[in-house]
Coordinates of C-alpha atoms in Angstrom, one line a residue:
X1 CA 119.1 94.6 20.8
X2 CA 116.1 96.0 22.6
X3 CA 113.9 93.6 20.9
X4 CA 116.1 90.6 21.9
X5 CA 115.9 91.6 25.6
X6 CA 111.8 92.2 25.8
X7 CA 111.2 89.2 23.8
X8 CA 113.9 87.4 26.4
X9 CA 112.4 88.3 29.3
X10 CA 108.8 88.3 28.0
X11 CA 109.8 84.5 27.2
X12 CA 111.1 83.9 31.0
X13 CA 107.4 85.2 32.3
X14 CA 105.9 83.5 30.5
X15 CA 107.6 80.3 30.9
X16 CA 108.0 80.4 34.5
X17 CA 104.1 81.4 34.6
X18 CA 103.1 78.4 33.3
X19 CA 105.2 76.3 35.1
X20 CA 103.8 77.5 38.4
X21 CA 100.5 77.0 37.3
X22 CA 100.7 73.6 35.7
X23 CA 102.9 71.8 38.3
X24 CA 101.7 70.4 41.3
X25 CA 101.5 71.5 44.6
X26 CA 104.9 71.4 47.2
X27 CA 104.3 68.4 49.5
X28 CA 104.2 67.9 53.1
X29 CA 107.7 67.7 53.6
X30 CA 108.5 70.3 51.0
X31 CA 106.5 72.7 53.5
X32 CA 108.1 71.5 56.6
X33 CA 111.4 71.8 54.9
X34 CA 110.3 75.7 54.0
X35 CA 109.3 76.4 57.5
X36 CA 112.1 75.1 59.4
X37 CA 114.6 76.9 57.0
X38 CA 113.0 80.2 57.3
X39 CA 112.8 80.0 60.9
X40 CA 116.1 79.1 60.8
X41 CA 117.0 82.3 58.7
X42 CA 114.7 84.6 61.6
X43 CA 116.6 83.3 64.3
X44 CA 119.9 84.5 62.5
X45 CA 118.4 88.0 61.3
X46 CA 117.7 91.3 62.9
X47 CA 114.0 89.9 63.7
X48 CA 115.9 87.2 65.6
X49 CA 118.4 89.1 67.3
X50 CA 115.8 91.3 68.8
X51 CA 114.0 88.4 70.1
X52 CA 117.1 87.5 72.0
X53 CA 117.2 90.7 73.3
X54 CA 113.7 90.9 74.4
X55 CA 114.3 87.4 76.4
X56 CA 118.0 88.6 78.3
X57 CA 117.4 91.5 80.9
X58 CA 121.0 92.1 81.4
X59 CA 121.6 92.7 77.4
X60 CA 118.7 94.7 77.8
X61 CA 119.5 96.4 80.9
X62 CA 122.8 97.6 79.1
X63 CA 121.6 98.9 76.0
X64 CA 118.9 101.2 78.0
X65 CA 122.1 102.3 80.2
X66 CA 123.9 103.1 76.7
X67 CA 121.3 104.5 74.7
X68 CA 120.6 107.1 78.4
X69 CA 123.8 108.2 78.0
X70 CA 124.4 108.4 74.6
X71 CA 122.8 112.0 74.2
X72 CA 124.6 113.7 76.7
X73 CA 128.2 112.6 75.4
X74 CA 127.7 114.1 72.2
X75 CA 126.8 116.9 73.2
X76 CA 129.7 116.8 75.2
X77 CA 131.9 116.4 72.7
X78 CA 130.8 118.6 70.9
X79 CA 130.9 121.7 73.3
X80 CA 134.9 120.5 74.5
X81 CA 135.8 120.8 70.4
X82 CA 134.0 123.8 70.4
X83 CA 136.3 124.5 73.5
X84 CA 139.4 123.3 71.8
X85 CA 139.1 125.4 68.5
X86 CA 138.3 128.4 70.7
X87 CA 141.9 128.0 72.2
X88 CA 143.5 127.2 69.4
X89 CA 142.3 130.1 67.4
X90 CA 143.0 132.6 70.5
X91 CA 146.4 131.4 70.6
X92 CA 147.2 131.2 66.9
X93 CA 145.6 135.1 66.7
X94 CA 147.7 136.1 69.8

């Protein structure tokens, strides 16, 4: 079986090697085709969305404003469940 697969695969290489050196190169179009395509899969990636984000002050504005205020309301939360197990253990123990 293990012989099957690596003489499978070893097959595939080598195959698709010599395809990509023996056929000819993409045309013009082919390229243009490529390009618009990936540019069209950057504008809908993370790459893309940061763009966007880079161009909008307001969106930008706002995540500064959340990301500030992030940090303290953890550690807010944090401290008031600290808080709330505190009571609850008082008043379970009393």
């Amino acid at each position: 079986m293990f012989i099957w697969i690596m003489a499978t695969s070893f097959f595939f290489m080598l195959s698709s090697t010599i395809i990509s050196y023996l056929s000819p190169g993409p045309t013009e179009q082919q390229v243009m085709m490529f390009m618009q395509g990936m540019m069209g899969a950057m504008h809908n990636s993370l790459m893309g969305l940061s763009m966007s984000i880079e161009e909008d002050f307001d969106l930008k504005h706002l995540i500064a404003n959340a990301s500030a205020i992030t940090i303290p309301l953890i550690f807010i939360s944090i401290i008031l469940g600290l808080y709330i197990r505190y009571l609850r253990g008082r008043r379970n123990s009393g």
